[in-house]
Coordinates of C-alpha atoms in Angstrom, one line a residue:
M1 CA 0.2 -0.1 0.1
L2 CA 2.7 2.3 0.8
R3 CA 4.9 1.9 -2.1
A4 CA 1.5 2.0 -4.4
L5 CA 1.0 5.3 -3.0
L6 CA 3.8 7.3 -3.2
L7 CA 4.3 5.9 -7.3
A8 CA 1.1 7.3 -7.5
S9 CA 2.2 10.9 -6.1
L10 CA 5.3 10.9 -8.0
V11 CA 3.4 10.1 -11.3
L12 CA 0.6 13.0 -10.7
H13 CA 3.7 15.5 -9.2
A14 CA 5.4 14.3 -13.2
E15 CA 2.3 14.6 -14.8
R16 CA 1.9 18.4 -12.9
V17 CA 5.4 19.6 -14.6
S18 CA 5.1 18.1 -17.6
G19 CA 1.8 19.7 -18.5
A20 CA 2.1 22.7 -17.4
D21 CA 5.5 23.1 -19.7
T22 CA 3.4 21.5 -22.4
G23 CA 0.6 25.1 -21.1
A24 CA 4.2 26.5 -21.7
A25 CA 4.3 25.5 -24.5
A26 CA 1.6 25.6 -27.0
D27 CA 1.1 29.5 -26.3
E28 CA 4.3 30.0 -28.0
L29 CA 4.1 26.8 -30.9
P30 CA 2.1 29.1 -33.3
H31 CA 4.5 31.7 -33.9
K32 CA 6.8 28.7 -34.7
V33 CA 4.0 28.9 -38.0
A34 CA 5.1 31.2 -40.6
V35 CA 2.0 32.0 -42.5
P36 CA 1.9 33.2 -46.1
A37 CA 0.1 36.9 -46.9
F38 CA -2.2 37.4 -49.3
A39 CA -1.0 38.1 -53.0
P40 CA -3.5 38.3 -56.0
Y41 CA -4.1 35.8 -58.1
L42 CA -3.7 35.6 -62.1
V43 CA -6.2 33.0 -64.7
P44 CA -6.5 34.3 -67.6
E45 CA -9.7 33.6 -70.1
A46 CA -12.3 32.7 -66.9
A47 CA -16.0 33.8 -67.0
L48 CA -15.4 34.5 -63.2
W49 CA -12.4 34.5 -60.8
E50 CA -13.2 36.0 -57.5
Q51 CA -11.0 37.1 -54.6
F52 CA -13.2 39.1 -52.6
A53 CA -10.4 41.4 -53.2
G54 CA -10.7 45.6 -54.4
D55 CA -13.7 46.3 -53.9
P56 CA -15.8 43.4 -54.3
E57 CA -19.7 45.1 -52.2
R58 CA -20.1 47.2 -56.3
A59 CA -19.8 43.3 -57.5
W60 CA -22.1 41.2 -55.4
K61 CA -25.5 42.5 -54.2
R62 CA -27.2 41.0 -50.9
S63 CA -31.1 40.5 -51.3
H64 CA -33.6 41.2 -49.1
A65 CA -36.7 39.2 -51.4
A66 CA -39.0 37.0 -49.7
K67 CA -38.9 32.7 -50.8
A68 CA -41.1 32.3 -53.1
G69 CA -44.6 31.5 -52.1
R70 CA -43.7 32.8 -48.1
Q71 CA -43.5 36.4 -47.2
E72 CA -42.2 35.7 -43.9
D73 CA -39.3 33.9 -45.3
R74 CA -37.0 36.8 -45.7
Y75 CA -33.0 36.3 -46.7
D76 CA -32.7 38.8 -43.8
G77 CA -29.1 37.3 -43.3
E78 CA -26.6 39.1 -42.9
W79 CA -22.5 38.2 -45.7
A80 CA -19.5 40.0 -45.0
F81 CA -16.3 40.4 -46.8
E82 CA -13.0 39.9 -44.7
D83 CA -10.4 38.3 -43.5
V84 CA -10.9 34.7 -41.9
A85 CA -10.9 34.5 -38.3
E86 CA -10.6 31.1 -37.2
L87 CA -7.6 28.7 -38.1
A88 CA -6.8 31.5 -40.8
G89 CA -4.1 30.0 -43.4
V90 CA -3.1 33.5 -45.3
T91 CA -3.2 36.7 -43.8
G92 CA -5.3 39.5 -45.4
D93 CA -6.7 36.9 -47.8
R94 CA -10.6 38.4 -47.8
A95 CA -13.9 36.0 -48.4
L96 CA -17.0 36.2 -48.8
V97 CA -18.4 34.8 -44.9
A98 CA -22.1 34.3 -44.2
K99 CA -22.6 36.2 -40.5
S100 CA -25.5 35.0 -39.0
E101 CA -27.0 31.8 -37.8
A102 CA -30.7 30.7 -38.4
R103 CA -31.7 32.5 -41.4
H104 CA -32.8 32.6 -44.8
H105 CA -29.3 34.1 -47.4
A106 CA -28.7 35.3 -50.1
I107 CA -25.8 37.1 -51.8
S108 CA -25.2 37.2 -55.9
T109 CA -23.1 38.4 -58.7
V110 CA -24.2 39.2 -62.5
L111 CA -20.9 37.6 -64.9
G112 CA -20.2 40.6 -67.5
Q113 CA -20.8 38.4 -70.2
P114 CA -22.9 35.4 -70.4
F115 CA -20.8 31.6 -70.6
D116 CA -21.9 29.3 -72.3
P117 CA -21.0 25.5 -71.4
A118 CA -22.7 24.4 -75.4
Q119 CA -19.0 25.6 -76.3
R120 CA -16.4 24.0 -74.8
G121 CA -17.8 22.6 -71.4
L122 CA -18.1 23.8 -67.9
V123 CA -15.7 23.8 -65.2
L124 CA -16.5 25.2 -61.5
Q125 CA -14.3 25.5 -58.5
Y126 CA -14.9 27.2 -55.0
E127 CA -13.7 26.5 -51.3
V128 CA -15.4 26.5 -48.9
K129 CA -14.5 27.5 -44.6
L130 CA -16.4 26.0 -42.4
Q131 CA -15.3 29.2 -39.5
S132 CA -18.4 26.9 -37.1
K133 CA -18.0 24.1 -38.4
L134 CA -22.4 22.5 -39.8
N135 CA -24.6 20.8 -37.8
C136 CA -27.4 21.6 -40.2
G137 CA -26.8 24.6 -43.6
G138 CA -25.9 24.7 -46.7
A139 CA -22.5 26.0 -48.6
Y140 CA -23.1 25.2 -52.4
V141 CA -23.2 27.3 -55.3
K142 CA -26.2 28.0 -57.8
L143 CA -25.1 29.3 -61.9
L144 CA -27.8 31.3 -62.9
T145 CA -29.7 31.0 -65.6
A146 CA -29.0 34.0 -68.4
P147 CA -30.2 36.5 -68.4
V148 CA -30.9 37.6 -64.9
R149 CA -34.1 39.3 -63.8
G150 CA -34.8 40.8 -60.9
E151 CA -34.1 40.6 -57.2
F152 CA -32.3 36.9 -56.6
S153 CA -34.4 34.7 -54.4
D154 CA -35.1 30.4 -54.6
A155 CA -37.3 31.1 -57.5
T156 CA -34.2 32.4 -59.8
P157 CA -33.5 30.2 -62.6
Y158 CA -30.4 28.4 -62.1
T159 CA -28.6 25.9 -64.9
I160 CA -26.0 24.0 -62.1
M161 CA -26.4 23.7 -58.3
F162 CA -23.2 22.3 -56.7
G163 CA -21.2 22.0 -53.6
P164 CA -21.8 21.3 -49.9
D165 CA -25.0 20.5 -47.7
K166 CA -25.9 19.1 -43.9
C167 CA -28.6 18.3 -42.5
G168 CA -28.7 15.5 -41.2
D169 CA -26.4 13.9 -43.8
A170 CA -24.3 15.3 -45.1
K171 CA -23.7 15.3 -48.9
V172 CA -22.7 17.4 -52.3
H173 CA -25.0 18.6 -54.1
L174 CA -25.1 18.1 -58.0
I175 CA -28.5 19.3 -59.7
F176 CA -28.6 20.4 -63.1
R177 CA -31.8 21.6 -64.3
H178 CA -32.8 20.8 -68.4
R179 CA -35.0 22.1 -70.2
N180 CA -37.9 20.0 -72.0
P181 CA -37.1 21.0 -76.3
L182 CA -40.9 20.0 -76.7
S183 CA -42.9 21.4 -72.9
G184 CA -40.0 24.1 -73.0
E185 CA -40.1 23.0 -69.3
Y186 CA -37.6 22.5 -67.1
T187 CA -36.9 19.4 -64.8
E188 CA -33.9 18.9 -62.5
H189 CA -31.9 16.3 -62.9
H190 CA -30.0 15.1 -59.4
L191 CA -27.2 12.9 -58.7
T192 CA -27.1 9.5 -57.4
R193 CA -24.9 8.2 -54.5
P194 CA -23.3 12.1 -54.2
P195 CA -20.1 12.3 -51.7
V196 CA -20.0 12.8 -49.2
P197 CA -18.6 17.2 -48.1
P198 CA -15.9 17.1 -45.0
T199 CA -17.4 19.5 -42.1
D200 CA -14.8 20.1 -40.6
G201 CA -12.7 24.4 -39.4
L202 CA -10.1 23.6 -42.8
S203 CA -11.1 25.4 -46.4
H204 CA -11.3 23.0 -49.0
V205 CA -12.0 23.2 -52.7
Y206 CA -14.5 21.8 -55.2
T207 CA -14.7 21.4 -58.2
L208 CA -16.8 20.4 -60.5
A209 CA -16.3 19.1 -64.7
V210 CA -18.8 18.3 -67.3
H211 CA -17.2 17.7 -70.5
T212 CA -18.4 17.6 -74.4
N213 CA -18.7 13.9 -73.8
N214 CA -22.2 14.5 -71.2
T215 CA -19.5 13.3 -68.7
F216 CA -19.2 14.8 -65.5
T217 CA -15.7 15.0 -62.3
L218 CA -16.7 15.8 -59.2
S219 CA -13.4 15.8 -56.7
I220 CA -13.2 17.1 -53.3
D221 CA -9.5 19.1 -53.0
A222 CA -7.9 18.4 -55.8
T223 CA -9.5 13.8 -55.9
E224 CA -11.6 12.6 -57.4
K225 CA -14.9 11.7 -55.6
R226 CA -17.3 10.5 -58.3
S227 CA -17.5 10.6 -61.7
G228 CA -20.3 9.1 -64.6
T229 CA -22.3 10.3 -67.7
L230 CA -25.3 12.9 -67.7
F231 CA -27.4 10.2 -68.9
D232 CA -26.7 7.1 -66.2
D233 CA -25.8 9.4 -63.2
F234 CA -29.0 11.3 -61.9
A235 CA -32.8 11.2 -61.4
P236 CA -34.9 11.2 -63.2
P237 CA -33.1 10.3 -65.7
V238 CA -33.1 13.9 -68.9
N239 CA -34.4 10.8 -71.5
P240 CA -38.2 9.4 -72.0
P241 CA -38.1 6.2 -72.0
K242 CA -39.3 5.3 -76.0
E243 CA -42.7 3.2 -75.5
I244 CA -44.9 3.5 -72.1
D245 CA -47.9 1.4 -71.0
D246 CA -50.8 2.1 -73.0
P247 CA -53.0 4.0 -70.1
D248 CA -56.4 3.4 -72.0
D249 CA -55.5 -0.6 -72.4
H250 CA -57.4 -1.7 -69.2
K251 CA -57.0 -6.1 -67.9
P252 CA -60.3 -7.9 -68.8
A253 CA -63.2 -8.9 -66.7
D254 CA -62.7 -12.7 -67.6
W255 CA -59.2 -12.5 -67.2
V256 CA -57.3 -15.8 -65.1
D257 CA -54.4 -15.1 -63.9
D258 CA -54.1 -17.1 -61.2
A259 CA -51.5 -20.2 -62.5
S260 CA -52.6 -22.9 -60.3
I261 CA -55.6 -23.1 -58.1
P262 CA -56.8 -26.1 -54.9
D263 CA -57.8 -29.1 -56.0
P264 CA -61.0 -29.1 -56.6
D265 CA -61.6 -32.7 -56.3
A266 CA -59.5 -33.4 -53.2
E267 CA -61.1 -34.2 -50.1
K268 CA -59.8 -33.8 -46.1
P269 CA -58.9 -37.4 -45.2
A270 CA -60.5 -39.1 -42.6
D271 CA -58.0 -39.2 -40.6
W272 CA -57.2 -35.6 -40.1
D273 CA -57.4 -34.3 -37.0
E274 CA -57.1 -30.5 -36.6
D275 CA -58.0 -30.5 -33.4
A276 CA -54.8 -32.6 -32.3
P277 CA -52.4 -30.3 -29.7
R278 CA -48.8 -29.6 -31.3
M279 CA -47.2 -30.9 -28.1
V280 CA -48.1 -33.5 -26.1
P281 CA -47.4 -34.7 -22.1
D282 CA -43.8 -37.4 -23.1
D283 CA -44.6 -40.4 -21.1
D284 CA -41.3 -42.0 -21.4
A285 CA -40.1 -39.0 -18.8
A286 CA -39.1 -40.1 -15.8
M287 CA -38.9 -37.7 -12.7
P288 CA -35.0 -37.2 -12.1
K289 CA -33.9 -39.4 -8.6
A290 CA -32.2 -36.5 -6.9
W291 CA -35.8 -34.2 -7.3
L292 CA -36.8 -33.5 -3.5
V293 CA -41.0 -32.8 -4.6
D294 CA -41.3 -32.3 -0.7
E295 CA -39.0 -29.0 -0.5
P296 CA -40.2 -25.8 -2.0
P297 CA -38.2 -24.3 -3.6
M298 CA -37.9 -21.3 -1.4
V299 CA -38.3 -20.2 2.0
E300 CA -38.0 -18.0 4.4
D301 CA -34.8 -16.2 5.1
P302 CA -33.1 -18.0 9.2
A303 CA -31.5 -15.3 9.6
A304 CA -33.5 -12.7 9.0
K305 CA -35.1 -10.4 11.8
K306 CA -37.8 -8.2 12.4
P307 CA -36.8 -4.9 12.3
A308 CA -36.8 -2.9 15.7
D309 CA -39.1 -0.1 14.6
W310 CA -42.0 -3.5 12.7
D311 CA -45.3 -2.8 15.3
D312 CA -47.2 -6.0 14.5
D313 CA -50.8 -3.8 14.9
E314 CA -49.6 -1.4 12.3
D315 CA -47.7 -3.2 10.1
G316 CA -49.8 -6.7 10.4
D317 CA -47.8 -10.0 11.5
W318 CA -43.7 -9.6 10.1
S319 CA -42.2 -12.0 7.8
G320 CA -38.7 -12.2 6.6
P321 CA -37.7 -12.2 2.9
M322 CA -37.7 -15.0 1.0
V323 CA -34.6 -16.8 -0.2
A324 CA -33.8 -20.0 -2.0
N325 CA -33.7 -22.9 -0.5
P326 CA -29.9 -23.9 0.3
R327 CA -31.5 -28.3 -0.1
C328 CA -32.2 -27.5 -3.1
A329 CA -29.0 -26.3 -4.6
A330 CA -27.9 -30.0 -4.6
A331 CA -30.6 -31.7 -6.0
D332 CA -32.2 -31.3 -10.1
G333 CA -35.0 -29.5 -8.8
C334 CA -37.3 -29.2 -6.1
G335 CA -41.9 -29.1 -5.5
P336 CA -43.8 -31.0 -7.7
W337 CA -42.7 -32.2 -11.2
E338 CA -44.2 -32.1 -14.2
R339 CA -43.5 -34.1 -17.4
P340 CA -41.8 -32.2 -20.1
L341 CA -43.8 -31.7 -23.8
K342 CA -42.4 -33.7 -26.6
R343 CA -44.0 -32.7 -29.8
N344 CA -47.2 -34.6 -31.4
P345 CA -46.8 -37.5 -33.7
A346 CA -50.3 -37.4 -35.1
Y347 CA -50.7 -33.3 -35.2
K348 CA -51.0 -32.3 -38.4
G349 CA -53.0 -29.0 -38.4
K350 CA -55.3 -27.0 -40.4
W351 CA -55.9 -29.1 -44.1
S352 CA -55.4 -27.4 -47.2
A353 CA -56.8 -28.7 -50.8
P354 CA -52.6 -29.6 -52.3
L355 CA -52.9 -27.0 -55.9
V356 CA -53.8 -27.7 -59.4
D357 CA -53.0 -26.4 -62.3
N358 CA -55.2 -23.5 -63.0
P359 CA -56.9 -24.4 -66.4
R360 CA -58.4 -21.7 -66.9
Y361 CA -54.9 -19.5 -66.6
K362 CA -54.3 -17.1 -69.9
G363 CA -51.0 -15.6 -68.6
A364 CA -50.2 -12.9 -66.4
W365 CA -51.3 -10.1 -68.0
A366 CA -49.4 -6.9 -69.1
P367 CA -50.9 -3.6 -71.0
R368 CA -49.5 -3.3 -74.4
R369 CA -46.9 -0.9 -75.0
I370 CA -47.3 1.8 -77.1
D371 CA -44.8 5.0 -78.7
N372 CA -44.4 7.7 -75.9
P373 CA -46.2 10.8 -76.9
A374 CA -43.5 12.7 -74.4
Y375 CA -40.6 11.1 -76.4
F376 CA -37.7 13.2 -77.1
E377 CA -33.9 12.7 -77.2
D378 CA -31.2 15.1 -76.7
R379 CA -28.0 13.5 -77.3
E380 CA -25.7 16.2 -75.6
L381 CA -26.3 17.6 -72.5
Y382 CA -23.7 18.6 -71.6
R383 CA -25.4 21.8 -73.9
L384 CA -26.8 23.4 -70.5
S385 CA -28.1 26.7 -70.4
A386 CA -26.2 29.7 -70.1
V387 CA -24.8 31.1 -67.7
G388 CA -25.8 34.6 -66.5
G389 CA -24.7 35.2 -63.0
V390 CA -23.2 33.3 -59.6
G391 CA -25.0 32.8 -56.6
F392 CA -25.7 31.6 -52.6
E393 CA -29.2 31.2 -51.5
L394 CA -28.4 29.5 -48.0
W395 CA -30.1 28.5 -44.9
T396 CA -28.0 28.0 -41.4
M397 CA -28.1 27.4 -38.0
Q398 CA -24.2 28.2 -37.9
S399 CA -22.1 31.3 -38.8
G400 CA -19.1 31.9 -40.6
I401 CA -19.5 30.2 -43.8
T402 CA -16.8 31.0 -45.9
F403 CA -16.3 30.7 -49.9
D404 CA -13.3 31.9 -51.4
N405 CA -11.4 31.9 -54.4
I406 CA -14.4 31.0 -57.2
Y407 CA -13.6 30.1 -60.7
L408 CA -15.7 29.8 -63.5
G409 CA -15.1 28.6 -66.8
D410 CA -13.5 25.3 -69.3
S411 CA -10.2 25.0 -68.4
V412 CA -10.0 21.9 -65.7
A413 CA -5.9 22.6 -66.2
A414 CA -6.2 26.1 -64.9
A415 CA -8.7 25.3 -62.0
A416 CA -6.4 22.4 -61.5
Q417 CA -3.4 25.0 -61.4
I418 CA -5.2 27.4 -59.1
A419 CA -5.3 24.5 -56.5
E420 CA -2.3 23.7 -56.8
D421 CA -1.3 27.6 -56.3
V422 CA -3.7 29.2 -53.8
W423 CA -5.8 26.4 -52.1
K424 CA -3.1 23.7 -50.8
P425 CA 0.3 26.0 -49.7
K426 CA -3.2 27.3 -47.9
H427 CA -4.6 24.2 -46.5
D428 CA -1.1 23.0 -45.5
T429 CA -0.7 26.2 -43.6
E430 CA -3.6 25.6 -41.2
L431 CA -2.8 22.4 -41.1
A432 CA 0.4 23.0 -39.7
V433 CA -1.3 26.0 -37.1
H434 CA -3.8 23.2 -35.9
A435 CA -1.5 21.3 -35.3
A436 CA 1.3 23.8 -33.0
L437 CA -2.2 24.5 -31.5
N438 CA -3.2 21.0 -30.7
P439 CA 0.5 19.5 -30.4
K440 CA -0.2 16.3 -29.8
P441 CA 3.2 14.3 -29.0
P442 CA 3.5 10.1 -29.6
A443 CA 2.8 8.4 -27.1
H444 CA 5.3 6.3 -26.6
T445 CA 7.7 8.6 -26.4
A446 CA 5.1 11.2 -23.0
V447 CA 5.1 7.1 -21.7
S448 CA 8.5 6.5 -21.5
G449 CA 9.7 10.2 -20.1
V450 CA 7.5 9.8 -17.3
L451 CA 8.8 6.3 -16.7
E452 CA 12.5 7.4 -16.7
S453 CA 12.0 10.4 -14.4
L454 CA 9.1 7.9 -11.7
R455 CA 12.4 5.3 -12.2
A456 CA 15.0 9.1 -11.3
R457 CA 13.4 9.5 -8.6
F458 CA 12.8 6.5 -7.3
D459 CA 16.2 5.6 -7.3
E460 CA 17.4 9.2 -5.5
I461 CA 14.2 8.3 -2.4
Y462 CA 15.6 4.6 -2.4
A463 CA 19.1 6.2 -1.5
S464 CA 18.3 8.9 0.3
I465 CA 17.0 6.7 3.1
G466 CA 19.6 4.0 2.9
A467 CA 21.9 7.2 3.6
F468 CA 19.2 8.4 6.0
Y469 CA 19.7 5.0 8.3
D470 CA 23.5 4.8 8.0
M471 CA 23.7 8.3 9.4
L472 CA 20.8 7.3 11.4
R473 CA 23.3 4.8 13.4
T474 CA 26.7 6.0 12.9
E475 CA 26.0 9.8 14.2
G476 CA 22.6 9.9 15.0
L477 CA 18.8 10.9 14.9
V478 CA 19.3 14.9 15.1
A479 CA 22.9 14.3 12.0
A480 CA 20.3 12.1 10.3
F481 CA 18.0 14.5 9.9
R482 CA 19.7 17.2 9.3
G483 CA 21.8 15.4 6.6
E484 CA 18.4 14.2 4.8
S485 CA 18.3 17.7 2.5
R486 CA 16.6 15.4 -0.5
G487 CA 13.2 15.2 1.2
A488 CA 12.9 11.2 0.7
V489 CA 12.2 10.6 4.0
A490 CA 9.6 13.4 4.5
A491 CA 7.8 11.4 1.5
A492 CA 7.6 8.6 3.1
M493 CA 6.4 9.7 6.3
V494 CA 3.9 11.8 4.6
T495 CA 2.9 8.3 1.8
G496 CA 2.6 6.4 5.7
G497 CA 0.3 8.7 7.3
L498 CA -1.7 9.0 4.3
A499 CA -2.4 5.3 3.8
W500 CA -2.4 4.8 7.8
L501 CA -5.1 7.4 7.4
V502 CA -7.3 5.3 4.1
W503 CA -6.8 2.3 6.2
N504 CA -8.6 3.3 9.4
V505 CA -12.3 5.0 7.2
L506 CA -12.5 2.4 4.8
L507 CA -12.2 0.5 8.2
L508 CA -15.0 2.5 9.6
V509 CA -16.9 2.5 6.3
R510 CA -16.9 -0.9 6.8
L511 CA -18.0 -1.6 9.9
F512 CA -20.8 1.2 10.0
S513 CA -22.3 -0.1 7.1
P514 CA -25.6 -1.5 7.4
T515 CA -26.2 -5.4 6.2
P516 CA -28.2 -5.5 2.7
A517 CA -31.1 -7.4 2.7
V518 CA -32.1 -10.2 0.0
A519 CA -35.2 -9.2 -2.0
P520 CA -37.9 -12.4 -2.3
Q521 CA -36.7 -15.0 -5.2
R522 CA -39.0 -15.6 -9.1
A523 CA -40.2 -19.4 -8.2
P524 CA -37.9 -21.5 -10.9
A525 CA -39.8 -23.2 -14.4
A526 CA -40.8 -26.3 -14.0
G527 CA -37.6 -29.1 -14.4
G528 CA -35.2 -26.2 -13.6
A529 CA -32.7 -24.5 -10.6
P530 CA -33.8 -21.4 -8.2
E531 CA -32.9 -18.5 -10.2
A532 CA -30.1 -16.2 -7.5
A533 CA -31.8 -13.8 -5.2
A534 CA -31.9 -10.1 -5.7
T535 CA -30.6 -7.7 -3.3
A536 CA -33.0 -5.6 -2.0
S537 CA -32.7 -1.7 -1.4
S538 CA -32.1 -1.0 2.0
T539 CA -35.1 1.6 1.6
A540 CA -38.0 -1.5 1.2
R541 CA -39.5 -2.6 4.2
P542 CA -39.6 -6.0 4.5
A543 CA -43.1 -7.7 3.3
T544 CA -45.5 -9.4 5.7
R545 CA -47.9 -12.0 5.6
S546 CA -51.4 -12.1 7.5
G547 CA -53.1 -14.7 6.5
D548 CA -53.0 -15.2 2.2
A549 CA -52.5 -11.6 1.5
T550 CA -49.0 -9.9 1.5
T551 CA -48.8 -6.1 2.8
T552 CA -45.7 -3.8 3.3
K553 CA -45.7 -1.2 5.3
R554 CA -47.1 2.0 4.1
K555 CA -44.1 5.4 4.7

């Protein structure tokens, strides 16, 4: 006990010292990470390249409209163009930030001239940083269909919606709107099996490329997460089926589509007993020799005593709690014995006629197929509607959703170069700053350091106690205490005193703790052993027995 307490005190001391050193070092670590300053990055021939430098207020317009059909839901969420406040990877790098919680946000910009994906495809890329993480909200972008008219809202037509969203399940939206060449109506087509976005507090770059061969690629942090075709990977499919069921064709009233029917000539056998039970007693079974028929499974606890405050007039006749009969422990069972059940060989269940082929069966009916009057075939789905603007129309429960470095164009290579030159250095710096603020030394290094400190301290104490004892024998007690300067004897005495105190407290608790009562047992099942008695609550009154009725004292 003494040695264990001594080692525990040394561990606490080592943790206190090492913890103080770690905290002091953590304050200095962020200053060791070189955070680069913002520098404008040029992207030639882009339909839109937005770093929110200069005067973005002139290009980006906040919406104060109401959501379609709901005047009470207005876009009153605040926006700001400001430096990143949390875990910045670049200093002086302004971005677009959604500032409000539990609000509708809407902001948009109009392109200098419409961008037509029908020429060389479409590439959209932008950065998202969730400074306050994300529990419920969107961080997606909309490419607004040209021409852009009126104040931006959820009713504004869009060509593509793309980006992360989380409210319950997290996913990366990819939706494009396609115009029906026959009706002129637009339909939304959603990506099936969308990837899951990261929702931490770091910057992440999302890239969408729609190619002129009707394929697409979706990447997160310059790594492809999803690819496919605009024909096969979206729901509902763009092109309708060439043929459909004739809506005017109905199954004839005399059509029989049951392949089998009960045999009309079959009769129930005369010896078929539908009332025979499934299980019957096993007449071949015999009661085990060690079965004690006259012993009850439960008996009153002979060691129980009536409480001193029990009032027979008020509480009724007292009886002790029930416990398992100790005589049943070594027996096969106690109490009345019953034969086990076995399956009845005469059991057949309800009778039903066997099935035979239906002579009137005509086969499975299906309506005839006709040409789909709404059929069309668009083989150039990549020729999406021209884009006239870019907008963010969001609902979010968290503030601090940050957007930056928006690229719209037709060059996959340009988007990849932006990710390499702009996003990656920023992301790497954020990781370095995060690691500096949250140091995690290898577990084996920390453990070995503590063990080495404990070993050295133990050796020091051991040597000090030996020297104290030698001096005590040769020079006396006073000289021994004067020569003891490392505190080992004092530490041993304090630890011994604490051990003596803890031992006495535990002894007193054990002596004065009340013995818990034992609760009655449930009667064992036929042929089974009695269950173990459960321990009764110390606040419960023992049950009483008055005649055949059982009562409990009311508090």
